[in-house]
Amino acid sequence: MDVVLEADRLGKRYGRTWALRDCSLHLPAGRIAALVGPNGAGKSTLLHLAVGLLKPDAGAVRVFGRSPYGDTEGLADIGFVAQDTPLYGDFTAAELVIAGGKLNRRWDAGLARNRLAQLGIPPDRPVGKLSGGQRAQVALALALAKRPRLLLLDEPVASLDPLARREFLQSLMGSVADAGTTVLLSSHLLADLERICDYLIVLNAAQVQLADSADDLVAGHRQLIGPRHDGGPIGGVAAIVRASHTDRQSTLLVRTDGPVTDPAWTVREVGLEDVILAYLADGSTQTSHDEWGVPA
Ligand code: ADP
């Protein structure tokens, strides 16, 4: 398995507070990975470490086998769209495409221009005067024109309305599928991520809670409903991730290591959203379903 991004006990600290701690994970090539977690979980910190904007205080991060901090050559392979898509607002999209050509070796100006034309984005208007969705599309077009092997996107759709979000994610999927680009995308909008991502990294309170393929996560978890559980072992259950109880009944979200055959339990399949929320509720940051864009 080709690994694009690898973190080994990676840590970043601000003063005495760890923004990211003991982060170990790997991202296989060709994946569209979601980086999920509540505000302050450490998502931007991980992305900034991966693109070399921050220097680790502990452990290591490698992208295509290289340490990104101070590695200007390695940066040619990485596209990064920062939060709120900062662009020089007085420049037009056409001017930004030309500027990109002067700053990047493998620049595909035609690709950027075609994308912007297809999306109907005016090339001659200052980007500061475009809508949020249009600005996000300009930032994505510029990132793709770099023809990166890894594309990192920090909350790219946070400020967009649902329709613009869907259009943005669809156009992202179309372009990366053709080029075989690996993508790591942070967001707190679980429903969007479930639709487009095949790999998942969950961060909570500076620590990795989960990092695995979406299919394996869904296949390896179940919801069990049965008589009130006293905490004893259940055949086929490796760990109880989250439990809620009434006087007589328990509802458990469990990680399985085999079939659950005890007839006392009703066994249900779970979705990716259920798994993510269960692991997040287990962490120290309390998060309501509402905050996550999931109908309560
Ligand atoms: P997320 O992207 O998941 O919202 P961040 O990576 O931005 O989280 O932040 C992780 C933690 O690090 C938060 O507690 C945040 O307050 C802190 N942090 C981030 N950047 C700085 C900074 N420049 N100075 C001090 N603390 C910071």
Tab-separated table of C-alpha atoms and ligand atoms in Angstrom:
chain	number	residue	atom	x	y	z
A	1	MET	CA	0.000	0.000	0.000
A	2	ASP	CA	1.400	3.397	-1.009
A	3	VAL	CA	1.237	5.859	1.852
A	4	VAL	CA	0.974	9.551	0.984
A	5	LEU	CA	0.888	11.107	4.438
A	6	GLU	CA	2.252	9.552	7.578
A	7	ALA	CA	2.284	10.987	11.106
A	8	ASP	CA	4.235	9.342	13.875
A	9	ARG	CA	3.484	10.572	17.405
A	10	LEU	CA	3.169	14.008	15.859
A	11	GLY	CA	2.590	16.903	18.256
A	12	LYS	CA	2.244	20.677	18.144
A	13	ARG	CA	2.030	22.866	21.216
A	14	TYR	CA	1.046	26.476	21.829
A	15	GLY	CA	2.506	27.469	25.189
A	16	ARG	CA	1.506	24.653	27.495
A	17	THR	CA	-1.504	23.567	25.445
A	18	TRP	CA	-1.158	20.794	22.894
A	19	ALA	CA	-3.099	21.624	19.717
A	20	LEU	CA	-2.247	18.130	18.444
A	21	ARG	CA	-0.767	15.339	20.504
A	22	ASP	CA	0.569	11.819	19.868
A	23	CYS	CA	-0.986	11.811	16.435
A	24	SER	CA	-0.125	8.612	14.569
A	25	LEU	CA	-1.860	7.782	11.311
A	26	HIS	CA	-1.297	7.091	7.657
A	27	LEU	CA	-3.241	8.110	4.579
A	28	PRO	CA	-3.091	5.621	1.683
A	29	ALA	CA	-2.684	6.918	-1.878
A	30	GLY	CA	-5.771	7.611	-3.975
A	31	ARG	CA	-8.117	8.130	-1.040
A	32	ILE	CA	-10.569	10.952	-0.508
A	33	ALA	CA	-10.177	11.335	3.225
A	34	ALA	CA	-12.273	13.314	5.659
A	35	LEU	CA	-10.663	14.988	8.628
A	36	VAL	CA	-13.456	15.369	11.151
A	37	GLY	CA	-13.710	16.887	14.599
A	38	PRO	CA	-15.291	19.737	16.537
A	39	ASN	CA	-13.854	23.257	16.576
A	40	GLY	CA	-10.482	23.314	18.277
A	41	ALA	CA	-9.865	19.578	17.765
A	42	GLY	CA	-6.588	20.181	15.915
A	43	LYS	CA	-7.676	19.763	12.276
A	44	SER	CA	-6.090	22.967	10.934
A	45	THR	CA	-2.980	22.259	12.968
A	46	LEU	CA	-2.590	18.834	11.351
A	47	LEU	CA	-3.118	20.283	7.860
A	48	HIS	CA	-0.636	23.110	8.506
A	49	LEU	CA	1.940	20.597	9.732
A	50	ALA	CA	1.350	18.478	6.613
A	51	VAL	CA	1.920	21.420	4.286
A	52	GLY	CA	4.999	22.640	6.175
A	53	LEU	CA	3.467	25.868	7.517
A	54	LEU	CA	4.118	24.655	11.072
A	55	LYS	CA	7.080	22.850	12.579
A	56	PRO	CA	6.317	19.838	14.795
A	57	ASP	CA	7.150	20.092	18.505
A	58	ALA	CA	7.105	16.306	18.849
A	59	GLY	CA	7.187	13.295	16.539
A	60	ALA	CA	7.234	13.567	12.769
A	61	VAL	CA	5.055	14.027	9.714
A	62	ARG	CA	6.069	12.843	6.259
A	63	VAL	CA	4.378	13.557	2.960
A	64	PHE	CA	5.551	11.363	0.080
A	65	GLY	CA	8.303	10.247	2.467
A	66	ARG	CA	9.617	13.791	3.040
A	67	SER	CA	9.414	16.097	6.003
A	68	PRO	CA	7.405	19.096	4.705
A	69	TYR	CA	8.739	21.830	7.014
A	70	GLY	CA	11.272	23.914	5.054
A	71	ASP	CA	11.094	21.526	2.067
A	72	THR	CA	10.189	23.918	-0.771
A	73	GLU	CA	10.849	21.258	-3.425
A	74	GLY	CA	8.391	18.783	-1.855
A	75	LEU	CA	5.732	21.509	-1.777
A	76	ALA	CA	5.347	21.249	-5.543
A	77	ASP	CA	3.408	18.014	-4.964
A	78	ILE	CA	0.989	19.479	-2.420
A	79	GLY	CA	-2.014	21.709	-3.090
A	80	PHE	CA	-3.499	23.517	-0.114
A	81	VAL	CA	-6.683	25.524	0.189
A	82	ALA	CA	-6.701	27.259	3.564
A	83	GLN	CA	-9.792	28.043	5.592
A	84	ASP	CA	-11.913	30.926	4.220
A	85	THR	CA	-10.046	30.603	0.883
A	86	PRO	CA	-7.805	33.642	1.336
A	87	LEU	CA	-7.157	35.199	-2.067
A	88	TYR	CA	-5.857	38.628	-2.986
A	89	GLY	CA	-9.223	40.350	-3.270
A	90	ASP	CA	-8.098	43.111	-5.671
A	91	PHE	CA	-6.860	40.581	-8.221
A	92	THR	CA	-9.134	39.060	-10.830
A	93	ALA	CA	-9.296	35.291	-11.332
A	94	ALA	CA	-7.451	35.719	-14.651
A	95	GLU	CA	-4.640	37.626	-12.902
A	96	LEU	CA	-4.389	34.974	-10.187
A	97	VAL	CA	-4.039	32.267	-12.855
A	98	ILE	CA	-1.139	34.207	-14.417
A	99	ALA	CA	0.483	34.799	-11.008
A	100	GLY	CA	0.213	31.067	-10.230
A	101	GLY	CA	2.136	30.328	-13.403
A	102	LYS	CA	5.027	32.460	-12.198
A	103	LEU	CA	5.107	30.773	-8.781
A	104	ASN	CA	4.693	27.103	-9.752
A	105	ARG	CA	6.779	24.884	-11.996
A	106	ARG	CA	4.089	22.466	-13.194
A	107	TRP	CA	1.314	25.009	-13.618
A	108	ASP	CA	-1.640	24.095	-15.833
A	109	ALA	CA	-3.165	27.514	-16.589
A	110	GLY	CA	-5.505	25.992	-19.194
A	111	LEU	CA	-7.032	23.685	-16.608
A	112	ALA	CA	-7.764	26.602	-14.262
A	113	ARG	CA	-9.225	28.772	-17.051
A	114	ASN	CA	-11.412	25.940	-18.350
A	115	ARG	CA	-12.753	25.156	-14.898
A	116	LEU	CA	-13.598	28.797	-14.225
A	117	ALA	CA	-15.258	29.158	-17.634
A	118	GLN	CA	-17.313	25.976	-17.115
A	119	LEU	CA	-18.493	27.281	-13.754
A	120	GLY	CA	-19.380	30.661	-15.248
A	121	ILE	CA	-17.024	32.571	-12.960
A	122	PRO	CA	-16.181	35.980	-14.438
A	123	PRO	CA	-12.409	36.060	-15.042
A	124	ASP	CA	-12.162	39.848	-15.044
A	125	ARG	CA	-13.875	40.771	-11.784
A	126	PRO	CA	-11.814	41.270	-8.591
A	127	VAL	CA	-12.215	38.049	-6.588
A	128	GLY	CA	-13.035	40.145	-3.496
A	129	LYS	CA	-16.324	40.998	-5.262
A	130	LEU	CA	-17.293	37.384	-6.046
A	131	SER	CA	-19.671	35.324	-3.901
A	132	GLY	CA	-18.285	32.986	-1.228
A	133	GLY	CA	-19.036	29.955	-3.409
A	134	GLN	CA	-17.356	31.511	-6.443
A	135	ARG	CA	-14.284	32.421	-4.383
A	136	ALA	CA	-14.084	28.853	-3.097
A	137	GLN	CA	-14.224	27.605	-6.698
A	138	VAL	CA	-11.449	30.016	-7.736
A	139	ALA	CA	-9.276	28.780	-4.862
A	140	LEU	CA	-9.943	25.162	-5.859
A	141	ALA	CA	-9.188	25.857	-9.532
A	142	LEU	CA	-5.865	27.433	-8.545
A	143	ALA	CA	-5.006	24.503	-6.263
A	144	LEU	CA	-5.834	21.984	-9.026
A	145	ALA	CA	-3.816	23.938	-11.617
A	146	LYS	CA	-0.768	23.072	-9.573
A	147	ARG	CA	-1.549	19.428	-10.461
A	148	PRO	CA	-0.820	18.293	-6.914
A	149	ARG	CA	-0.464	14.628	-5.940
A	150	LEU	CA	-1.954	15.508	-2.549
A	151	LEU	CA	-4.671	18.115	-2.112
A	152	LEU	CA	-5.365	19.450	1.391
A	153	LEU	CA	-8.548	21.462	1.955
A	154	ASP	CA	-9.313	23.155	5.274
A	155	GLU	CA	-13.079	23.574	5.748
A	156	PRO	CA	-13.574	24.401	2.067
A	157	VAL	CA	-17.364	24.404	2.182
A	158	ALA	CA	-18.042	25.797	5.650
A	159	SER	CA	-19.331	29.152	4.438
A	160	LEU	CA	-21.347	27.851	1.481
A	161	ASP	CA	-25.072	27.239	1.262
A	162	PRO	CA	-26.173	23.601	0.740
A	163	LEU	CA	-26.531	23.911	-3.046
A	164	ALA	CA	-23.149	25.622	-3.497
A	165	ARG	CA	-21.647	23.010	-1.176
A	166	ARG	CA	-22.949	20.154	-3.238
A	167	GLU	CA	-21.763	21.754	-6.485
A	168	PHE	CA	-18.329	22.431	-5.020
A	169	LEU	CA	-17.900	18.877	-3.731
A	170	GLN	CA	-19.172	17.362	-6.985
A	171	SER	CA	-16.718	19.379	-9.038
A	172	LEU	CA	-13.928	18.472	-6.620
A	173	MET	CA	-14.729	14.773	-6.944
A	174	GLY	CA	-14.821	14.966	-10.732
A	175	SER	CA	-11.398	16.542	-11.005
A	176	VAL	CA	-9.556	14.414	-8.469
A	177	ALA	CA	-11.005	11.148	-9.777
A	178	ASP	CA	-9.521	11.869	-13.225
A	179	ALA	CA	-6.089	12.764	-11.876
A	180	GLY	CA	-5.877	10.108	-9.125
A	181	THR	CA	-5.101	12.834	-6.576
A	182	THR	CA	-5.173	11.958	-2.880
A	183	VAL	CA	-7.369	14.389	-0.951
A	184	LEU	CA	-7.575	15.255	2.730
A	185	LEU	CA	-10.530	17.499	3.486
A	186	SER	CA	-11.492	18.881	6.884
A	187	SER	CA	-15.096	19.601	7.704
A	188	HIS	CA	-17.655	19.364	10.444
A	189	LEU	CA	-20.515	18.715	8.027
A	190	LEU	CA	-20.854	14.985	8.413
A	191	ALA	CA	-23.555	14.413	5.830
A	192	ASP	CA	-21.394	15.947	3.085
A	193	LEU	CA	-18.402	13.876	4.051
A	194	GLU	CA	-20.284	10.611	4.167
A	195	ARG	CA	-21.254	11.131	0.537
A	196	ILE	CA	-17.823	11.757	-0.874
A	197	CYS	CA	-15.126	10.315	1.415
A	198	ASP	CA	-13.782	6.771	1.515
A	199	TYR	CA	-11.363	7.257	4.399
A	200	LEU	CA	-11.890	8.880	7.741
A	201	ILE	CA	-9.709	10.530	10.357
A	202	VAL	CA	-11.503	11.657	13.509
A	203	LEU	CA	-9.776	14.106	15.844
A	204	ASN	CA	-11.084	15.177	19.201
A	205	ALA	CA	-9.345	17.287	21.848
A	206	ALA	CA	-5.979	17.130	20.030
A	207	GLN	CA	-5.993	13.332	19.690
A	208	VAL	CA	-6.770	10.845	16.919
A	209	GLN	CA	-9.871	8.844	17.763
A	210	LEU	CA	-10.114	6.906	14.513
A	211	ALA	CA	-8.248	6.584	11.220
A	212	ASP	CA	-9.490	3.922	8.833
A	213	SER	CA	-11.306	3.267	5.588
A	214	ALA	CA	-14.995	4.170	5.671
A	215	ASP	CA	-16.025	0.683	4.516
A	216	ASP	CA	-14.032	-1.033	7.269
A	217	LEU	CA	-15.435	1.318	9.890
A	218	VAL	CA	-19.010	0.679	8.855
A	219	ALA	CA	-18.420	-3.084	8.577
A	220	GLY	CA	-16.712	-3.229	11.970
A	221	HIS	CA	-19.388	-1.484	14.070
A	222	ARG	CA	-22.950	-2.367	15.049
A	223	GLN	CA	-25.735	-1.035	17.196
A	224	LEU	CA	-27.064	-3.495	19.786
A	225	ILE	CA	-30.391	-3.071	21.550
A	226	GLY	CA	-31.289	-5.391	24.398
A	227	PRO	CA	-31.895	-5.811	28.115
A	228	ARG	CA	-30.016	-3.471	30.432
A	229	HIS	CA	-26.351	-4.348	30.164
A	230	ASP	CA	-24.289	-4.836	33.311
A	231	GLY	CA	-20.921	-4.322	31.627
A	232	GLY	CA	-19.998	-8.001	31.184
A	233	PRO	CA	-18.485	-9.359	27.946
A	234	ILE	CA	-20.692	-9.872	24.878
A	235	GLY	CA	-19.664	-12.490	22.302
A	236	GLY	CA	-18.471	-10.820	19.091
A	237	VAL	CA	-17.956	-7.417	20.733
A	238	ALA	CA	-14.397	-6.092	20.957
A	239	ALA	CA	-15.324	-2.787	22.612
A	240	ILE	CA	-18.357	-0.761	23.602
A	241	VAL	CA	-17.837	2.683	22.100
A	242	ARG	CA	-20.965	4.319	23.470
A	243	ALA	CA	-23.778	3.143	25.709
A	244	SER	CA	-27.091	4.651	26.715
A	245	HIS	CA	-29.532	3.047	29.123
A	246	THR	CA	-33.083	3.228	30.320
A	247	ASP	CA	-34.228	1.264	33.380
A	248	ARG	CA	-34.674	-1.908	31.380
A	249	GLN	CA	-32.944	-1.437	28.078
A	250	SER	CA	-29.461	-0.657	26.792
A	251	THR	CA	-28.490	0.705	23.395
A	252	LEU	CA	-24.854	0.129	22.584
A	253	LEU	CA	-22.665	1.168	19.690
A	254	VAL	CA	-19.950	-1.466	19.574
A	255	ARG	CA	-16.819	-2.391	17.670
A	256	THR	CA	-17.163	-6.025	16.678
A	257	ASP	CA	-14.617	-8.785	16.239
A	258	GLY	CA	-17.089	-11.409	15.041
A	259	PRO	CA	-20.821	-12.018	14.659
A	260	VAL	CA	-23.028	-11.130	17.638
A	261	THR	CA	-25.227	-14.214	17.965
A	262	ASP	CA	-26.695	-13.823	21.475
A	263	PRO	CA	-30.469	-13.672	20.780
A	264	ALA	CA	-30.928	-11.194	23.658
A	265	TRP	CA	-29.523	-8.488	21.391
A	266	THR	CA	-31.148	-6.956	18.341
A	267	VAL	CA	-28.243	-6.188	16.008
A	268	ARG	CA	-28.434	-3.278	13.568
A	269	GLU	CA	-26.035	-2.000	10.962
A	270	VAL	CA	-24.775	1.555	11.448
A	271	GLY	CA	-23.857	4.413	9.125
A	272	LEU	CA	-20.597	6.305	9.098
A	273	GLU	CA	-22.251	9.244	10.857
A	274	ASP	CA	-23.323	7.023	13.767
A	275	VAL	CA	-19.761	5.751	14.159
A	276	ILE	CA	-18.233	9.237	14.069
A	277	LEU	CA	-20.689	10.668	16.577
A	278	ALA	CA	-20.169	7.752	18.950
A	279	TYR	CA	-16.406	8.244	19.001
A	280	LEU	CA	-16.727	11.998	19.392
A	281	ALA	CA	-19.176	11.690	22.270
A	282	ASP	CA	-16.609	9.470	23.955
A	283	GLY	CA	-13.982	12.249	23.906
A	284	SER	CA	-13.736	15.128	26.316
A	285	THR	CA	-15.460	17.675	24.057
A	286	GLN	CA	-19.235	17.461	24.280
A	287	THR	CA	-20.884	17.971	20.926
A	288	SER	CA	-24.577	17.979	20.151
A	289	HIS	CA	-25.884	16.503	16.913
A	290	ASP	CA	-27.185	19.917	15.935
A	291	GLU	CA	-23.737	21.492	15.862
A	292	TRP	CA	-22.688	18.846	13.369
A	293	GLY	CA	-25.206	19.684	10.729
A	294	VAL	CA	-27.057	16.454	11.490
A	295	PRO	CA	-30.791	16.706	12.067
A	296	ALA	CA	-31.459	16.038	15.750
B	1	ADP	P1	-9.611	23.016	14.422
B	1	ADP	O1	-9.028	23.279	13.082
B	1	ADP	O2	-9.977	21.580	14.632
B	1	ADP	O3	-10.747	23.930	14.760
B	1	ADP	P2	-7.094	24.092	15.386
B	1	ADP	O4	-6.053	23.184	14.831
B	1	ADP	O5	-7.310	25.407	14.722
B	1	ADP	O6	-8.472	23.294	15.526
B	1	ADP	O7	-6.758	24.406	16.914
B	1	ADP	C1	-6.395	23.395	17.843
B	1	ADP	C2	-6.112	24.050	19.193
B	1	ADP	O8	-4.933	24.860	19.083
B	1	ADP	C3	-7.213	24.957	19.686
B	1	ADP	O9	-7.308	24.818	21.078
B	1	ADP	C4	-6.717	26.336	19.321
B	1	ADP	O10	-7.221	27.297	20.213
B	1	ADP	C5	-5.207	26.192	19.461
B	1	ADP	N1	-4.487	27.084	18.532
B	1	ADP	C6	-4.507	27.031	17.180
B	1	ADP	N2	-3.706	27.986	16.640
B	1	ADP	C7	-3.180	28.664	17.693
B	1	ADP	C8	-2.272	29.766	17.799
B	1	ADP	N3	-1.750	30.367	16.728
B	1	ADP	N4	-1.952	30.203	19.046
B	1	ADP	C9	-2.459	29.597	20.151
B	1	ADP	N5	-3.313	28.549	20.116
B	1	ADP	C10	-3.674	28.073	18.908
